Amino acid sequence: MVNKRSHQSSNPAKSRRHQAETSQHFSEILTPGNFRQISLGWSKPVVQLVLDYLCQINPPTDCDSLWDLSQLAIVLPTSWAVRRLLAQLAEKARSHGVVLLPPDVMTVGQLPERLYSSEKPLANEPTCLLGWCIALQELAYRDESALRRLFPHWTPSPERQRWLTLAQSLAQLRYDLNGGGFSFHDVLQIAIQHDSQFPDRGRWETLALLERLYLETLDREGLCDVAAARFEARSRNSCCLDRETLLVGLVDLPPIVRQLLGQVRNQITVLTVAPREFSDRFDALGCLIPECWQELSQCVPDDRITLCQQPADQAYAVVRFLSHLNERYGIEDITVGAPDESLVPLIVDALEHHGLPARYGPGRPVIRTSVWALLEALSGFLEQKTAEAFGSLLRHPTAERWLARQIGRKIDLLTEYDTWCSQRLPLLMDEHDMEREKNSVKEAWQYLWQRFPPHTWTCVQPISECAERLRDILLEFYGPVLDTARQPAESNSEAKAETLEVCGTIVETLGEWLQVPERVQSALGWQTTPGELLRWVRSHLASTRIPAPWNGPSLEIMGWLDVAWDDAPVTVLTSINEGFVPSTTQGEMFLTAELREWLQLEPSARRIARDAYLLSLITSSREEFHIVVGRQDTEGNPLFPSRFLFSCDDKRMVKRVSRFFAGVEGPPRRPPRWHKHSTNRDALAPPAPTVMVAFSEIRVTQFRDYLACPYRFYLRHVLQLGTLSDDVEELDPLSFGSLAHRVLCQFARSKYRISTNPDEIAEFLIRALDHTIEKILAHTPRPSVPLQLEQLRERFRAFASFQASHAQEWEILHSEYTPAQKVTLVVDGEPVTLIGRIDRIDRRRDGSEFLIIDYKISEDPAPPEKTHRRRQESVVKWVDLQLPLYRHLAKSVIRCTPVKLGYIILPKDIQQTGLYQAPWSDEELADADATAEEVIRSIRQGIFWPPNKDAEGQFPDLFPILP
């Protein structure tokens, strides 16, 4: 990763230009603060400018074997700039054949604590948080009303998480004010100086008291926090440096850091990255003067800006711009800036789709990694004990493999779980609910329950024991990976490296909680649960990231604050919109606008100045750059162009306003996943049928699928594709209908089938329903299921009234009828077996007529004519053959006796319950048979293509493949 790029070798013209510029003169600027300040200009990327400067003041020579820069310290804005400078120094030394003694290169965040030595050890973050909790509880004990002045909705509560949330808000406020060099007491004094009747005086007096109690807590342990250590170093004038230090491009230093640097001004050289003529826009330390940087230093040309409608359009605008470079640059010479992180997956997808490997340097937050997802999923199940939480855990690949390993045999556990959920609809998975279960899901649940008993997860215990349980989980699931001695050097090393780093970070954070002094813990009298400690650790790790691994040359994608300090000659910037460039910040609840003005804390003006400077730096230092502006974010919210794009003359501004707020322009949106006949290279077509199987039988219900869409028939019945999920909150229409069919079948086979008493029939049906659901549903089903069952009971009562009347003329002869012998259709001399089950066959009591019945339990079922035939272009065509083909299945029963076909409908509107007969003539039924024969011929010939666009929405189980 260090030797990322070498521009000299990739382009001879650029190499010559670079050699000419290395000898440029860097001009020194006189500043009023006695800081030595040098202007580097911005004709090249910052890292290149710094390298040129170092070569000018201490050049490597071919006659000397050592290039000694160890007496220098260099402070850069970002860790990426640090890595790039060290890489360039190493490359420079290699090219001159010398050994490099590198300078001490650090980020601006590491600088303050290098300026002083604290007299007391610094308290870690958990200790500081608990220190604030102690202060809050002590204040609550003394005067609850004072605490309500700060937090009006505060009420006494034993919940530890509530205290920690309040503590975090106070810690954040102290951190923000520390940057300005203020304590809570300082703010109070300054506010009173400006307004003796300061209206928030009571609140700030309370805050000052809390701060004093907090510092006393740390002092009793012989500790202090970072803010106190910095204030102490400032007041004692005790800062020092052990070598000359270069401050490079530090344009937004907090006041407290500037005050500390003022004590070592003789050892500081400030390197400003801007032309000399801009020297009056910087102060003595090279920080921006905000009012001088409220717009760009120069107008961005129109041809460098692309406007896009959708987020995906921005990603493809990047690809389009790169294609226009005509391979003049390698992928390592290009950087993509992504101020909106939610756009990164789209950019990576677009680049890799076009064969460009991409890497998002900042990587992922720890709390969005696979390891953390496992911890949270396990915690969720052990605390909630629900089927949904168990499913979330089971869907984690590591957990699924672990559970399958415990069972000890090859099994598709996830499929079994999804099937179980869709059939049983469980809500809970505790000991009581799982007692009657007998399947692989029960085995997996049992192993988990025994290895991690929920009571050990939810009971209160010392922090040390909670931390030990969390570490035990990591060892249980990731032991083979963590035991690197047993790991062969094989594939998947990237995933293992991330796992090792994430586990190490989590264990390190747990260690910080274990380092909280015993007296601090005992002062609170707190114990906790492993789940609660996990939430504390999550808060601690919220901003911690795992950098992306380097897997060879790739195109770098960076956040907004990193991209300006990269040394690539080509930069594409996305999301140059308000809210991203310039960015927005959330206001602090205690710091009003008036108070910020008194404290000279103007984060908004400084932030706008910083972003204007960074954009000016990028547009001035790159050989090629392009700006992409979006109109919508990834959540569909409207976006506005960045104000910086209107840093131009009035005439051009009018044109840009018209352009930005008129119609859509830019690259076309990415085509949909399946695009039928597109010649666009980006479009995908559904894969054509390739698998053919011997065809000897067909279910009567499958004809409907083929008539609707031969291709979807192929997916569903030839490839056996479909959707299976545990995401069920209620009985789906199919399950609801199946349950009703089971009960109606029991009725049709009982002695009550001849009853003409509606109450007797209804009582049997409801009793049979209760007995059936006891067998097929979980002990505690999903909350909506009892409501559905009550609706079904109402439908059965309505059916009972219908059946009592119907039974006076008709008797039930068969229920769930399947012919004993094969029933075949002979098509073109070859037989095909018809398969099906008839819900019910009735016979008139005088034996003169049969009635073939199919139950319909849907919300708003239609009569047979509407479901089986449809008018298409003035011709009535068959779209379903189920009832007509039932004639063939029932032939051994009805023989030559006249037969009618129909539905018994049990709809949501119980007033419409009853028999709906089909009105088809013999000619129409013969036409249905001919249609069936034509379907069979087509299937035999393998005619499944193309997909029928009119069938969209009719096959929900295939939606993930084809809408």
JSON list of N, CA and C in Angstrom, two decimals, residues 421-444:
[
{"chain": "A", "resi": 421, "resn": "CYS", "atom": "N", "xyz": [-40.64, -21.55, 10.16]},
{"chain": "A", "resi": 421, "resn": "CYS", "atom": "CA", "xyz": [-41.29, -20.27, 10.47]},
{"chain": "A", "resi": 421, "resn": "CYS", "atom": "C", "xyz": [-42.52, -20.05, 9.62]},
{"chain": "A", "resi": 422, "resn": "SER", "atom": "N", "xyz": [-42.42, -20.36, 8.33]},
{"chain": "A", "resi": 422, "resn": "SER", "atom": "CA", "xyz": [-43.57, -20.12, 7.46]},
{"chain": "A", "resi": 422, "resn": "SER", "atom": "C", "xyz": [-44.73, -21.05, 7.79]},
{"chain": "A", "resi": 423, "resn": "GLN", "atom": "N", "xyz": [-44.42, -22.23, 8.36]},
{"chain": "A", "resi": 423, "resn": "GLN", "atom": "CA", "xyz": [-45.48, -23.17, 8.71]},
{"chain": "A", "resi": 423, "resn": "GLN", "atom": "C", "xyz": [-46.02, -22.96, 10.12]},
{"chain": "A", "resi": 424, "resn": "ARG", "atom": "N", "xyz": [-45.13, -22.64, 11.05]},
{"chain": "A", "resi": 424, "resn": "ARG", "atom": "CA", "xyz": [-45.54, -22.59, 12.46]},
{"chain": "A", "resi": 424, "resn": "ARG", "atom": "C", "xyz": [-45.79, -21.17, 12.98]},
{"chain": "A", "resi": 425, "resn": "LEU", "atom": "N", "xyz": [-45.24, -20.17, 12.27]},
{"chain": "A", "resi": 425, "resn": "LEU", "atom": "CA", "xyz": [-45.41, -18.76, 12.64]},
{"chain": "A", "resi": 425, "resn": "LEU", "atom": "C", "xyz": [-45.11, -18.50, 14.12]},
{"chain": "A", "resi": 426, "resn": "PRO", "atom": "N", "xyz": [-43.95, -18.91, 14.61]},
{"chain": "A", "resi": 426, "resn": "PRO", "atom": "CA", "xyz": [-43.65, -18.73, 16.04]},
{"chain": "A", "resi": 426, "resn": "PRO", "atom": "C", "xyz": [-43.32, -17.28, 16.36]},
{"chain": "A", "resi": 427, "resn": "LEU", "atom": "N", "xyz": [-43.70, -16.87, 17.55]},
{"chain": "A", "resi": 427, "resn": "LEU", "atom": "CA", "xyz": [-43.30, -15.55, 18.05]},
{"chain": "A", "resi": 427, "resn": "LEU", "atom": "C", "xyz": [-42.11, -15.69, 18.98]},
{"chain": "A", "resi": 428, "resn": "LEU", "atom": "N", "xyz": [-42.21, -16.61, 19.95]},
{"chain": "A", "resi": 428, "resn": "LEU", "atom": "CA", "xyz": [-41.17, -16.79, 20.95]},
{"chain": "A", "resi": 428, "resn": "LEU", "atom": "C", "xyz": [-40.43, -18.11, 20.74]},
{"chain": "A", "resi": 429, "resn": "MET", "atom": "N", "xyz": [-39.20, -18.14, 21.26]},
{"chain": "A", "resi": 429, "resn": "MET", "atom": "CA", "xyz": [-38.41, -19.37, 21.23]},
{"chain": "A", "resi": 429, "resn": "MET", "atom": "C", "xyz": [-37.75, -19.56, 22.59]},
{"chain": "A", "resi": 430, "resn": "ASP", "atom": "N", "xyz": [-38.57, -19.62, 23.63]},
{"chain": "A", "resi": 430, "resn": "ASP", "atom": "CA", "xyz": [-38.03, -19.91, 24.95]},
{"chain": "A", "resi": 430, "resn": "ASP", "atom": "C", "xyz": [-38.29, -21.38, 25.28]},
{"chain": "A", "resi": 431, "resn": "GLU", "atom": "N", "xyz": [-37.95, -21.78, 26.48]},
{"chain": "A", "resi": 431, "resn": "GLU", "atom": "CA", "xyz": [-38.05, -23.19, 26.84]},
{"chain": "A", "resi": 431, "resn": "GLU", "atom": "C", "xyz": [-39.48, -23.71, 26.74]},
{"chain": "A", "resi": 432, "resn": "HIS", "atom": "N", "xyz": [-40.43, -22.88, 27.14]},
{"chain": "A", "resi": 432, "resn": "HIS", "atom": "CA", "xyz": [-41.83, -23.30, 27.12]},
{"chain": "A", "resi": 432, "resn": "HIS", "atom": "C", "xyz": [-42.32, -23.48, 25.69]},
{"chain": "A", "resi": 433, "resn": "ASP", "atom": "N", "xyz": [-41.97, -22.54, 24.80]},
{"chain": "A", "resi": 433, "resn": "ASP", "atom": "CA", "xyz": [-42.47, -22.58, 23.43]},
{"chain": "A", "resi": 433, "resn": "ASP", "atom": "C", "xyz": [-41.79, -23.66, 22.60]},
{"chain": "A", "resi": 434, "resn": "MET", "atom": "N", "xyz": [-40.55, -23.99, 22.92]},
{"chain": "A", "resi": 434, "resn": "MET", "atom": "CA", "xyz": [-39.81, -24.97, 22.12]},
{"chain": "A", "resi": 434, "resn": "MET", "atom": "C", "xyz": [-39.99, -26.39, 22.64]},
{"chain": "A", "resi": 435, "resn": "GLU", "atom": "N", "xyz": [-40.72, -26.55, 23.71]},
{"chain": "A", "resi": 435, "resn": "GLU", "atom": "CA", "xyz": [-40.84, -27.86, 24.35]},
{"chain": "A", "resi": 435, "resn": "GLU", "atom": "C", "xyz": [-41.43, -28.91, 23.40]},
{"chain": "A", "resi": 436, "resn": "ARG", "atom": "N", "xyz": [-42.40, -28.52, 22.58]},
{"chain": "A", "resi": 436, "resn": "ARG", "atom": "CA", "xyz": [-43.08, -29.50, 21.72]},
{"chain": "A", "resi": 436, "resn": "ARG", "atom": "C", "xyz": [-42.41, -29.69, 20.36]},
{"chain": "A", "resi": 437, "resn": "GLU", "atom": "N", "xyz": [-41.41, -28.86, 20.05]},
{"chain": "A", "resi": 437, "resn": "GLU", "atom": "CA", "xyz": [-40.79, -28.91, 18.73]},
{"chain": "A", "resi": 437, "resn": "GLU", "atom": "C", "xyz": [-39.85, -30.12, 18.63]},
{"chain": "A", "resi": 438, "resn": "LYS", "atom": "N", "xyz": [-39.81, -30.72, 17.43]},
{"chain": "A", "resi": 438, "resn": "LYS", "atom": "CA", "xyz": [-38.92, -31.85, 17.19]},
{"chain": "A", "resi": 438, "resn": "LYS", "atom": "C", "xyz": [-38.38, -31.73, 15.76]},
{"chain": "A", "resi": 439, "resn": "ASN", "atom": "N", "xyz": [-37.30, -31.00, 15.61]},
{"chain": "A", "resi": 439, "resn": "ASN", "atom": "CA", "xyz": [-36.68, -30.84, 14.29]},
{"chain": "A", "resi": 439, "resn": "ASN", "atom": "C", "xyz": [-35.26, -30.31, 14.47]},
{"chain": "A", "resi": 440, "resn": "SER", "atom": "N", "xyz": [-34.59, -30.03, 13.38]},
{"chain": "A", "resi": 440, "resn": "SER", "atom": "CA", "xyz": [-33.21, -29.54, 13.43]},
{"chain": "A", "resi": 440, "resn": "SER", "atom": "C", "xyz": [-33.14, -28.15, 14.04]},
{"chain": "A", "resi": 441, "resn": "VAL", "atom": "N", "xyz": [-34.19, -27.37, 13.85]},
{"chain": "A", "resi": 441, "resn": "VAL", "atom": "CA", "xyz": [-34.22, -26.03, 14.44]},
{"chain": "A", "resi": 441, "resn": "VAL", "atom": "C", "xyz": [-34.19, -26.14, 15.96]},
{"chain": "A", "resi": 442, "resn": "LYS", "atom": "N", "xyz": [-34.92, -27.12, 16.49]},
{"chain": "A", "resi": 442, "resn": "LYS", "atom": "CA", "xyz": [-34.92, -27.35, 17.94]},
{"chain": "A", "resi": 442, "resn": "LYS", "atom": "C", "xyz": [-33.52, -27.75, 18.41]},
{"chain": "A", "resi": 443, "resn": "GLU", "atom": "N", "xyz": [-32.83, -28.58, 17.64]},
{"chain": "A", "resi": 443, "resn": "GLU", "atom": "CA", "xyz": [-31.47, -28.98, 18.02]},
{"chain": "A", "resi": 443, "resn": "GLU", "atom": "C", "xyz": [-30.54, -27.77, 18.06]},
{"chain": "A", "resi": 444, "resn": "ALA", "atom": "N", "xyz": [-30.62, -26.95, 17.03]},
{"chain": "A", "resi": 444, "resn": "ALA", "atom": "CA", "xyz": [-29.76, -25.77, 16.97]},
{"chain": "A", "resi": 444, "resn": "ALA", "atom": "C", "xyz": [-30.06, -24.84, 18.13]}
]
